[in-house]
PDB file of C-alpha atoms (C1' of nucleotides) in Angstrom:
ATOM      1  CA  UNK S  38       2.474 -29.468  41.459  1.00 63.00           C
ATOM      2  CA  UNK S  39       5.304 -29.334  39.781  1.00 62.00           C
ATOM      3  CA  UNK S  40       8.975 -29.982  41.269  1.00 65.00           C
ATOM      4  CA  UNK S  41      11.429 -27.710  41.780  1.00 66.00           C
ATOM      5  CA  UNK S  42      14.088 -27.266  38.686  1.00 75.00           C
ATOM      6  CA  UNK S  43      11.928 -29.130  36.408  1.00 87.00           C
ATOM      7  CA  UNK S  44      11.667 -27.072  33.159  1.00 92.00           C
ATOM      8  CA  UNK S  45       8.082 -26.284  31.826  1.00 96.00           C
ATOM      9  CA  UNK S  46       6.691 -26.709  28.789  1.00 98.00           C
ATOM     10  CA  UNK S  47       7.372 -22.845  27.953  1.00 98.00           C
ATOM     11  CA  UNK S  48      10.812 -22.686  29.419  1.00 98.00           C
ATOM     12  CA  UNK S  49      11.556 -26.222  26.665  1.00 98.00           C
ATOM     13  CA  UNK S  50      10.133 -23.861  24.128  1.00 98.00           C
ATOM     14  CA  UNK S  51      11.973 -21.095  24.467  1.00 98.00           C
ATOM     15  CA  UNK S  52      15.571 -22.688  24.739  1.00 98.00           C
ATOM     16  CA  UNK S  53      14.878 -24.369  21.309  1.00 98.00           C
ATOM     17  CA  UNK S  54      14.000 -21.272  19.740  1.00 98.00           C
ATOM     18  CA  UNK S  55      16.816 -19.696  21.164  1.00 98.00           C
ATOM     19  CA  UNK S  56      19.259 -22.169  19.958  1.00 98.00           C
ATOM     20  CA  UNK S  57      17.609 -22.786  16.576  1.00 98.00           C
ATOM     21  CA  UNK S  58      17.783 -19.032  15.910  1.00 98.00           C
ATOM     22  CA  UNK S  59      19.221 -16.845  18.203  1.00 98.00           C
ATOM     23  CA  UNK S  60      18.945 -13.377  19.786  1.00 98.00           C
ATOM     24  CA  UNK S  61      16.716 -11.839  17.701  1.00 98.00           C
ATOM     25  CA  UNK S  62      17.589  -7.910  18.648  1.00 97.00           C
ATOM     26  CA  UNK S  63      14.442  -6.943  18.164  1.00 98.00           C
ATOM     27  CA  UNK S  64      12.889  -3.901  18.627  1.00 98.00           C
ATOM     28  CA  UNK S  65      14.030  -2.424  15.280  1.00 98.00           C
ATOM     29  CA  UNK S  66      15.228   0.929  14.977  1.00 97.00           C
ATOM     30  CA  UNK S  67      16.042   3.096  11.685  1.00 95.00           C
ATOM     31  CA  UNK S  68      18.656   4.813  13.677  1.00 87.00           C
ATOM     32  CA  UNK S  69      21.123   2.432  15.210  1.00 89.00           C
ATOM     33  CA  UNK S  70      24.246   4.546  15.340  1.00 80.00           C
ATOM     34  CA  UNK S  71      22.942   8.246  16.266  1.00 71.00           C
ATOM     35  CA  UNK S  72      23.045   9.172  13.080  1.00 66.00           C
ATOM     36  CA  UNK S  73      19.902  10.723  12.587  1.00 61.00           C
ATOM     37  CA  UNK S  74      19.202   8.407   9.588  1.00 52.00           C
ATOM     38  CA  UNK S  75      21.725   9.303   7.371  1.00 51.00           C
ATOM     39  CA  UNK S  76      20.398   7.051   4.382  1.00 51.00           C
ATOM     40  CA  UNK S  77      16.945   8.233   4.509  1.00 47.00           C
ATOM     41  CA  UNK S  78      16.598   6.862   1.341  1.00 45.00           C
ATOM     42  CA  UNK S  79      16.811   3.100   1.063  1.00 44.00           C
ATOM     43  CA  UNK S  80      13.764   2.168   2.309  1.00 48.00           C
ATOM     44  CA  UNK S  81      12.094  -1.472   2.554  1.00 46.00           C
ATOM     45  CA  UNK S  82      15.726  -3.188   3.840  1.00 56.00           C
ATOM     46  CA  UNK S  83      14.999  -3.947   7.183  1.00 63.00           C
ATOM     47  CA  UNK S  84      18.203  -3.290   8.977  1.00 77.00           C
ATOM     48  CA  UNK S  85      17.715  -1.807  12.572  1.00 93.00           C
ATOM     49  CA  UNK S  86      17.849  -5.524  14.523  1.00 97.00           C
ATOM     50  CA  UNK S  87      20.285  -5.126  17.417  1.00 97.00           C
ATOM     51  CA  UNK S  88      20.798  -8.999  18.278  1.00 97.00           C
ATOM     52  CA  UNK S  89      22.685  -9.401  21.481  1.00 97.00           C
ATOM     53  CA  UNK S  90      22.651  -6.017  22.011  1.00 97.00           C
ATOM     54  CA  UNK S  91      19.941  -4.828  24.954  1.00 98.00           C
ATOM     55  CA  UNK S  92      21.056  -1.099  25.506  1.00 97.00           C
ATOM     56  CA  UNK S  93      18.646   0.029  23.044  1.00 97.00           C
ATOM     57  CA  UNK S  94      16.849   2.426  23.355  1.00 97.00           C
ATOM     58  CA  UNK S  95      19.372   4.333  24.153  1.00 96.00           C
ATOM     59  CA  UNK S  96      17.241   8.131  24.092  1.00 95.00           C
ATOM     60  CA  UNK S  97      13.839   9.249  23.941  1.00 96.00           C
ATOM     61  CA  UNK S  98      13.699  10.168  20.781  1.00 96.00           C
ATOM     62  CA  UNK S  99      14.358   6.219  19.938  1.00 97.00           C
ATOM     63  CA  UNK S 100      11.591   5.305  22.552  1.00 97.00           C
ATOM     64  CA  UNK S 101       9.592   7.013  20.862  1.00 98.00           C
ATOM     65  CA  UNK S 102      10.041   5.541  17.398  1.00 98.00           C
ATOM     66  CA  UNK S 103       9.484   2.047  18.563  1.00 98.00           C
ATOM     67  CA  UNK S 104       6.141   3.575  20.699  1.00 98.00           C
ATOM     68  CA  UNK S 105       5.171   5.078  16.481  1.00 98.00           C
ATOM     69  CA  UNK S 106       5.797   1.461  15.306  1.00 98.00           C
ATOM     70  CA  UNK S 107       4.451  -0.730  17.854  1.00 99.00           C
ATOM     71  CA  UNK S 108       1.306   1.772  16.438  1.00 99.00           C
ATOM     72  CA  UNK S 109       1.625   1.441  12.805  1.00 98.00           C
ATOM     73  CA  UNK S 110       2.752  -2.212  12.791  1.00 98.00           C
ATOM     74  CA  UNK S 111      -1.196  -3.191  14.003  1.00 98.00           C
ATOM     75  CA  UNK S 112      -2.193  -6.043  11.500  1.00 98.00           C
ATOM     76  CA  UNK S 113       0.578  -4.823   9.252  1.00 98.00           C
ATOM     77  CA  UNK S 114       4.053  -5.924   7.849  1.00 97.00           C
ATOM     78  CA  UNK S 115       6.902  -4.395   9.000  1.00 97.00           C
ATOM     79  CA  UNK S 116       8.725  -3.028   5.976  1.00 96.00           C
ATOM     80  CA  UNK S 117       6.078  -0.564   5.402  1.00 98.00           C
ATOM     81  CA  UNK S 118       6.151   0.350   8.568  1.00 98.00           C
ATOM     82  CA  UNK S 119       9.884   1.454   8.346  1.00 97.00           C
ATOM     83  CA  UNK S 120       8.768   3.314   5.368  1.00 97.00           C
ATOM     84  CA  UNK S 121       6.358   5.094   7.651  1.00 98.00           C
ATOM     85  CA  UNK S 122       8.976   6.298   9.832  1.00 98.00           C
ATOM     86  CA  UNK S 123      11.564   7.212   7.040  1.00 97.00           C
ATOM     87  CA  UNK S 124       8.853   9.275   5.983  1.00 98.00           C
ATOM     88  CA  UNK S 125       7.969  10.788   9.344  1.00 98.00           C
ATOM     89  CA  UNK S 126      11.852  10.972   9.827  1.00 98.00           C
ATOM     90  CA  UNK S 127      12.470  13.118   6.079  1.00 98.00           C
ATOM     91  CA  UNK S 128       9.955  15.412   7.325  1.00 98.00           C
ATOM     92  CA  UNK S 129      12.034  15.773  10.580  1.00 98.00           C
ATOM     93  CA  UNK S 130       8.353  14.763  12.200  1.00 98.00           C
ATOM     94  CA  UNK S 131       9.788  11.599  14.143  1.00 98.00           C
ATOM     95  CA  UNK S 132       9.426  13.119  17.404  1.00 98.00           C
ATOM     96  CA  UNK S 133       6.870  13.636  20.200  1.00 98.00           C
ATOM     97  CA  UNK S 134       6.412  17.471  19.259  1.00 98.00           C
ATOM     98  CA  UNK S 135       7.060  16.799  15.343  1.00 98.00           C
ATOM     99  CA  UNK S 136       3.881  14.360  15.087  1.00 98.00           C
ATOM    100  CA  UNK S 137       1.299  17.463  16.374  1.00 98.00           C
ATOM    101  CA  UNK S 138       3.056  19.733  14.563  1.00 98.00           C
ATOM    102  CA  UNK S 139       1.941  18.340  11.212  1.00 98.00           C
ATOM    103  CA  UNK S 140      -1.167  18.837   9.234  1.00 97.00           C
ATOM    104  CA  UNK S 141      -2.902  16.156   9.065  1.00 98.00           C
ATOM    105  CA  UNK S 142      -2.963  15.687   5.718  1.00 98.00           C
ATOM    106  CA  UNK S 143       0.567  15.683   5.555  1.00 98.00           C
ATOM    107  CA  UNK S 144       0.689  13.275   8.594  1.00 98.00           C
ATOM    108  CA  UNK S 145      -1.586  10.885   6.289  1.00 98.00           C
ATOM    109  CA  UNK S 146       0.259  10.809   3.426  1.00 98.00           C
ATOM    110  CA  UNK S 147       3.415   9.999   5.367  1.00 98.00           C
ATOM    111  CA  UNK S 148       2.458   6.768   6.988  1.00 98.00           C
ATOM    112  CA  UNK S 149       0.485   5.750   3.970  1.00 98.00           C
ATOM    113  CA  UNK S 150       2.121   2.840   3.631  1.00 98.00           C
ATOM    114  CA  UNK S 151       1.409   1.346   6.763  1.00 98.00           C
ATOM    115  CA  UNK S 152      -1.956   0.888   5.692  1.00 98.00           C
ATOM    116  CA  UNK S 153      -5.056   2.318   7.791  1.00 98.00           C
ATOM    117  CA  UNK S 154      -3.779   5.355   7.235  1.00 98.00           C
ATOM    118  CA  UNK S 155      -7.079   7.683   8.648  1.00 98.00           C
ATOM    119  CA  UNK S 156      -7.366   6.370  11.897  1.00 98.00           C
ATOM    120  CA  UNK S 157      -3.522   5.903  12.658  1.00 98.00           C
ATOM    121  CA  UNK S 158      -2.971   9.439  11.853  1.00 98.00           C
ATOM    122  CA  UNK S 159      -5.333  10.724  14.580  1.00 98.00           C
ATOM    123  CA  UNK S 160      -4.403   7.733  17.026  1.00 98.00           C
ATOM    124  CA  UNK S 161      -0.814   8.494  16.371  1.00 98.00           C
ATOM    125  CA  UNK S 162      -1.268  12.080  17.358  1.00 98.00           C
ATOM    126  CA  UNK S 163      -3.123  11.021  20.655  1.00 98.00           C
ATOM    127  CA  UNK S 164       0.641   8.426  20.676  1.00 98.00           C
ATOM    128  CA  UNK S 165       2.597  11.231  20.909  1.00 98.00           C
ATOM    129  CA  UNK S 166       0.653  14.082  23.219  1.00 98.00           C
ATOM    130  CA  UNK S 167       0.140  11.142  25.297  1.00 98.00           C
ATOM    131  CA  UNK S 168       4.483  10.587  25.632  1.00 98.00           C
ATOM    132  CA  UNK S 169       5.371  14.334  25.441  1.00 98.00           C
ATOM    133  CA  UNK S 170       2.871  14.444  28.696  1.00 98.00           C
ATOM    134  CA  UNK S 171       4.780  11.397  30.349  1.00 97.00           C
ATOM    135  CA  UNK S 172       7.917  13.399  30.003  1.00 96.00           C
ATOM    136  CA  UNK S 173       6.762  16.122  31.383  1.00 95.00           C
ATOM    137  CA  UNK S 174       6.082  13.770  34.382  1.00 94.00           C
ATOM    138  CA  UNK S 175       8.836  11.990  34.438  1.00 89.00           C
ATOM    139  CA  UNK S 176      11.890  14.457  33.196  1.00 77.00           C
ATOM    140  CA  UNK S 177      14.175  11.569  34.771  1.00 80.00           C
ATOM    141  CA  UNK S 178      13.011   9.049  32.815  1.00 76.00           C
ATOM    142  CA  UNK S 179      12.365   6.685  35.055  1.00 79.00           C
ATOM    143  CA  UNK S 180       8.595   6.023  34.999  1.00 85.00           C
ATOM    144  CA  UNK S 181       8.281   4.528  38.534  1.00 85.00           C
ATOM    145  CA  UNK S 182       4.875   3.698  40.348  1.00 87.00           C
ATOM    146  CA  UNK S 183       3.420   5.067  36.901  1.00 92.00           C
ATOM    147  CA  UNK S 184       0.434   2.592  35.928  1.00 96.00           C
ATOM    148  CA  UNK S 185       1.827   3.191  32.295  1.00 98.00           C
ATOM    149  CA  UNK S 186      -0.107   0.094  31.330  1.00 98.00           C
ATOM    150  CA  UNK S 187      -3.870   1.508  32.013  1.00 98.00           C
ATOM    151  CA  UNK S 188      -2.438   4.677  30.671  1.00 98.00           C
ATOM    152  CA  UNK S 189      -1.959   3.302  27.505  1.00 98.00           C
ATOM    153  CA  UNK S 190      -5.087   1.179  27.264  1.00 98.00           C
ATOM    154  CA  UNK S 191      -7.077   4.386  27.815  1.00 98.00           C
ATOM    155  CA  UNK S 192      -5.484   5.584  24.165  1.00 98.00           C
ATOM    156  CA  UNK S 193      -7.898   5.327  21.765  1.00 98.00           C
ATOM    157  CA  UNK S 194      -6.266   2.669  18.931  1.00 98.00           C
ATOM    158  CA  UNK S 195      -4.166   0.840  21.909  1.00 98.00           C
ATOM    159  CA  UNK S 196      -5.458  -2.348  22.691  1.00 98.00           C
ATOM    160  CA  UNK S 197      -3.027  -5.021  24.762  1.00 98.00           C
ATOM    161  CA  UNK S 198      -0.879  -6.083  21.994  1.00 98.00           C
ATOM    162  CA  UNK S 199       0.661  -2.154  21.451  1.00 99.00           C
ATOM    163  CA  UNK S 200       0.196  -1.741  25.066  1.00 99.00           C
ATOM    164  CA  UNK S 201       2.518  -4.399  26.010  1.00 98.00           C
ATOM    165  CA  UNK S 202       5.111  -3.943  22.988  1.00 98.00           C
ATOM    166  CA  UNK S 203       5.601  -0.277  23.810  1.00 98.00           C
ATOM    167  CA  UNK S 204       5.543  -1.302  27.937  1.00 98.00           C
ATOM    168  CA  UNK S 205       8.377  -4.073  27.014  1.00 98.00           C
ATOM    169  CA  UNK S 206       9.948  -2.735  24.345  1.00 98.00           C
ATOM    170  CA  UNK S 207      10.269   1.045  24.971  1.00 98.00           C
ATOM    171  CA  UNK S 208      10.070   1.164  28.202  1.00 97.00           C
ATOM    172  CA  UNK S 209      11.436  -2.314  29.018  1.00 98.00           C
ATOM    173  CA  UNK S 210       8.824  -3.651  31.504  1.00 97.00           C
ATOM    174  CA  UNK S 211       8.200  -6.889  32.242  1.00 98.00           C
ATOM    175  CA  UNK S 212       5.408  -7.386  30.237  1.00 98.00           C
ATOM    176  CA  UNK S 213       4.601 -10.104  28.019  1.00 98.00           C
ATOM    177  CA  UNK S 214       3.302  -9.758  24.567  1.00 98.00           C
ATOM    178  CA  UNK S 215       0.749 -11.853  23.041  1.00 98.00           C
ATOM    179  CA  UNK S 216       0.032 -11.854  19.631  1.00 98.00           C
ATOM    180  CA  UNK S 217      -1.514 -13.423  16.309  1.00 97.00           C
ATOM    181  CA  UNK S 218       1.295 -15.877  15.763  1.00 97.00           C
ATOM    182  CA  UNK S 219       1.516 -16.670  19.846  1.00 98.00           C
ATOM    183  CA  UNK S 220      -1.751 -17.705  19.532  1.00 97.00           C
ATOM    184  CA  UNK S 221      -1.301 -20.100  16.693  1.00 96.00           C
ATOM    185  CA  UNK S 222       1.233 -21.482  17.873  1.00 97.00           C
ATOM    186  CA  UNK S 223       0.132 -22.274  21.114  1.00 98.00           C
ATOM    187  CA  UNK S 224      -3.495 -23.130  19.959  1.00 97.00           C
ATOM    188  CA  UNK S 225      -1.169 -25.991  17.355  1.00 96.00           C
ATOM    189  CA  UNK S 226       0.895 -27.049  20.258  1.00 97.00           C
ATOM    190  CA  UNK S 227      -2.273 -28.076  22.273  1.00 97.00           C
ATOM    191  CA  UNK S 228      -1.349 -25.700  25.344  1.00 98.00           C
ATOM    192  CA  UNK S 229      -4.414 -22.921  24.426  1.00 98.00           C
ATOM    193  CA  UNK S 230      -7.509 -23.169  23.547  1.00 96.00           C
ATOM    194  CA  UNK S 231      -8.868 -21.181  20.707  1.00 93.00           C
ATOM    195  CA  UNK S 232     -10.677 -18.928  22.256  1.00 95.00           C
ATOM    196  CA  UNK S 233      -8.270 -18.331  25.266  1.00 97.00           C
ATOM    197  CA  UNK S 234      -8.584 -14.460  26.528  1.00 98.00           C
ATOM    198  CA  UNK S 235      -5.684 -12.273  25.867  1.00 98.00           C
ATOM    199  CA  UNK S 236      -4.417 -11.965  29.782  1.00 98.00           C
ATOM    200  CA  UNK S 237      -4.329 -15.592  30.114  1.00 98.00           C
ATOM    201  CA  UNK S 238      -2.090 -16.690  27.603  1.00 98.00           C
ATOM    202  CA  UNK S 239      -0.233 -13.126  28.544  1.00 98.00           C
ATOM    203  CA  UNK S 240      -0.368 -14.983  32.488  1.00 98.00           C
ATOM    204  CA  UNK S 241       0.960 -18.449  30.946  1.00 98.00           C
ATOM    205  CA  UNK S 242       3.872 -17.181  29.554  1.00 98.00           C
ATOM    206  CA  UNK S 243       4.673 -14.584  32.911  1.00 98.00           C
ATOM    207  CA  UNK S 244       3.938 -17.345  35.093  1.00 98.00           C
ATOM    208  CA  UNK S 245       6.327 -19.688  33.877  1.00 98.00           C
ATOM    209  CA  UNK S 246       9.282 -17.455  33.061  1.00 98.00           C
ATOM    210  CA  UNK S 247      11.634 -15.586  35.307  1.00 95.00           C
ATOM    211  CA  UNK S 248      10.462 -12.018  35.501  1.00 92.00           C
ATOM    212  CA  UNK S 249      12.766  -9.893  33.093  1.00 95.00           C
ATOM    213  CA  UNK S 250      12.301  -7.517  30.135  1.00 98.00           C
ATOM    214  CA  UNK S 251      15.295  -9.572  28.015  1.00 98.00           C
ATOM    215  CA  UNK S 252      13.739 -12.726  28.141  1.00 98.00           C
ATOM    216  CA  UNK S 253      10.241 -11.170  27.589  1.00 98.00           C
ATOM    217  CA  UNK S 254      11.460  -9.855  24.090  1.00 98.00           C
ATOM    218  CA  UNK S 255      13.522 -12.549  22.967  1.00 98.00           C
ATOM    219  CA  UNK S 256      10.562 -14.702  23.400  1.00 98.00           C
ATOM    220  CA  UNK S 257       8.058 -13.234  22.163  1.00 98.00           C
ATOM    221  CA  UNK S 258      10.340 -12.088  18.747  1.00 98.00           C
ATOM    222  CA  UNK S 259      11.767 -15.562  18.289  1.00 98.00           C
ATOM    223  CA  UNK S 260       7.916 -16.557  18.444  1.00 98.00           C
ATOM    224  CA  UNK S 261       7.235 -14.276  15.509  1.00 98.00           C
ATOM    225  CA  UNK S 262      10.920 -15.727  13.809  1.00 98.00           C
ATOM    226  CA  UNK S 263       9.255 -19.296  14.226  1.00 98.00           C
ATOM    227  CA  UNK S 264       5.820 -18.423  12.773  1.00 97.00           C
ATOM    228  CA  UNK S 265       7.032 -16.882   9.580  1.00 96.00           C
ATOM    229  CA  UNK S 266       8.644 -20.191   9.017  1.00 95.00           C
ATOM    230  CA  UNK S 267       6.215 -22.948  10.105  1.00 95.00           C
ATOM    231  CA  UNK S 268       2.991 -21.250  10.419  1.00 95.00           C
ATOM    232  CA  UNK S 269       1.943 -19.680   7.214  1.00 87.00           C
ATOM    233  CA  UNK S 270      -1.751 -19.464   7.502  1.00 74.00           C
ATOM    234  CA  UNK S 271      -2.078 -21.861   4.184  1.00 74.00           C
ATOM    235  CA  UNK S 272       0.560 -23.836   5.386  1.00 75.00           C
ATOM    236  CA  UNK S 273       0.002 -27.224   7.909  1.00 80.00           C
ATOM    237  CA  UNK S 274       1.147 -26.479  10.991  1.00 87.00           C
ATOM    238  CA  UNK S 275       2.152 -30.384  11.781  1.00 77.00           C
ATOM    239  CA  UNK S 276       5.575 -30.024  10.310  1.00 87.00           C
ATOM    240  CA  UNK S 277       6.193 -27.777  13.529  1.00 95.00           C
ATOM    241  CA  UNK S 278       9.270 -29.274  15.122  1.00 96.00           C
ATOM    242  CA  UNK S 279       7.943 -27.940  18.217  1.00 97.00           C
ATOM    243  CA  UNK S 280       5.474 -30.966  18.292  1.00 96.00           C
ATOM    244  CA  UNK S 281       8.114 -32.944  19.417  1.00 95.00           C
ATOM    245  CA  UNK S 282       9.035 -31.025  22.444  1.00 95.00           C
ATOM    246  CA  UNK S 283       5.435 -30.774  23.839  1.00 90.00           C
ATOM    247  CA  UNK S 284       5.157 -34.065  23.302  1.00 81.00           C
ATOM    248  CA  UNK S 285       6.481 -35.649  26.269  1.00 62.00           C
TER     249      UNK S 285
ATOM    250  C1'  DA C 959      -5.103 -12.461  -8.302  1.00 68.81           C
ATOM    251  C1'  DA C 960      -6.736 -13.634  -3.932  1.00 68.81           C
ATOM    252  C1'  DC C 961      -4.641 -13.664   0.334  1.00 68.81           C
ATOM    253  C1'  DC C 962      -2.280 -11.891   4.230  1.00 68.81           C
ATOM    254  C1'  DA C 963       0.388  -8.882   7.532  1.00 68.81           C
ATOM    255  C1'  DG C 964       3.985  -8.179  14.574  1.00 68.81           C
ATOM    256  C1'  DG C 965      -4.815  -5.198  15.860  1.00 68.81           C
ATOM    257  C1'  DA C 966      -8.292  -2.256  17.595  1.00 68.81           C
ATOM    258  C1'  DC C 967     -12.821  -0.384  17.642  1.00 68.81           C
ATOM    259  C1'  DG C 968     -17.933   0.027  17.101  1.00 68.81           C
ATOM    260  C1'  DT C 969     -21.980  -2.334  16.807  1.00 68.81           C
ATOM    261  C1'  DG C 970     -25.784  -5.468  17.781  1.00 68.81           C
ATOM    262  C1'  DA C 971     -27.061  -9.787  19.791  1.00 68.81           C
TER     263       DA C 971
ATOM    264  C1'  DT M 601     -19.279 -10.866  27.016  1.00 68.81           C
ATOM    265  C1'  DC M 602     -18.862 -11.978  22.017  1.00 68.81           C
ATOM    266  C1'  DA M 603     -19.034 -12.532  17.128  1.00 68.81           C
ATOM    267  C1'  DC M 604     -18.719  -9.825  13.153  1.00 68.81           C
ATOM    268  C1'  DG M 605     -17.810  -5.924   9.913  1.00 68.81           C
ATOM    269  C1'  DT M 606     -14.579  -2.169   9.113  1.00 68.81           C
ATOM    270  C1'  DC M 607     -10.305   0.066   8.348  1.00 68.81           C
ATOM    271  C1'  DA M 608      -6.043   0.111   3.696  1.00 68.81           C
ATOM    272  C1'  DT M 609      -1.451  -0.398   1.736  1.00 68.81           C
ATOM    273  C1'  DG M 610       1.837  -3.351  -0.514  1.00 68.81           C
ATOM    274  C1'  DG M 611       4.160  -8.549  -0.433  1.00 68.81           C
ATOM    275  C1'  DT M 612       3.705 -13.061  -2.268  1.00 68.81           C
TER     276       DT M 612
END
DNA sequence: AACCAGGACGTGA
DNA sequence: TCACGTCATGGT
């Protein structure tokens, strides 16, 4: 039993990340200013980080571009996922109705790049029935006493990772989100074990955090900010100056 | 020129 | 439950 005030291990973590590389504005959006995209075509600058800034998204039509890349992002890098959606976006298809509208062969060859392309189509289609349905539902928006969590496990091609980015992300719920570089850092820092299940390192993180959606994101994106710099999968991870802080 | 990226699913132990 | 193969493009 721990006393009261005393920071955890998680709550050390996350103010170092914080003040080694602050707000991290994630999720990204091609469409900051309501523009519909006016520069459709410079594609693979990734520009649509909104650090500091938590009113996003600010429409449906943005929730539902970060529910398409939470999607096509699965075990792939983000700058061809923004291709995917400048794509999806030049064929005016970036929308809940757009997406079923499209032939699937069409649909294909637009998020091409994103890798996967066959299944993503089809489980991108399901994506977006799946949201125009919710709207239907919920014209208001609000989502309330909606389990959208099971809802969105039940997708075919949404396992907990996409669940919880769309849940946080889109739909800002307090929902944690575990992923490859989580794990490897946590499994480095000793605090894991390797073959720790998905909810309990989701529970770690929920358990020792005040419940909100900002801190929720922050984390988990300066996570992925920290990774990309110490964790290359070649690299060694004992250069991680995260050591230090567990270490005591 | 292998290796990897903001995973999930189907299958057979 | 769980380990393993599969899906695929484009960066280093």
């Amino acid at each position: 039993m721990r006393e009261k005030n005393q920071k955890t291990v998680i709550q050390k973590i996350y103010d170092y990340l914080l003040e080694a590389y602050g707000p991290q504005g994630w999720w990204p959006l091609t469409d900051l200013h309501g523009n519909g995209g006016s520069n459709p075509t410079k594609t693979g600058s990734v520009q649509g980080y909104h650090p500091g800034d938590y009113t996003y998204p600010r429409n449906s039509k943005q929730q539902f571009e970060i529910i398409s890349g939470a999607l096509l992002t699965q075990n792939t890098s983000w700058p061809q996922v923004e291709t995917a959606l400048l794509n999806l976006k030049r064929l005016n298809a970036l929308s809940p109705e757009g997406i079923p509208c499209l032939d699937p062969e069409t649909l294909k060859e637009a998020i091409k790049p994103a890798g996967y392309y066959n299944q993503k189509a089809g489980r991108l289609k399901i994506l977006a029935e799946w949201f125009s349905d919710l709207q239907e539902r919920t014209p208001d928006r609000s989502a309330e006493g909606i389990p959208i969590r099971e809802e969105l496990l039940s997708l075919k091609g949404v396992g907990p990772e996409t669940a919880d980015s769309i849940l946080l992300y889109a739909f800002k719920q307090p929902s944690f989100v575990v992923d490859a570089y989580t794990r490897r850092i946590m499994t480095n820092l000793g605090l894991i074990g390797e073959k720790a299940k998905y909810e309990d390192v989701k529970a770690l993180f929920e358990e020792n955090l005040l419940e909100g959606p900002v801190v929720y994101q922050e984390y988990h994106a300066l996570l992925v900010e920290h990774a990309k710099r110490h964790y290359k999968k070649k690299g060694a991870y004992g250069e991680c100056p995260l050591l230090k802080i567990v270490g005591d």
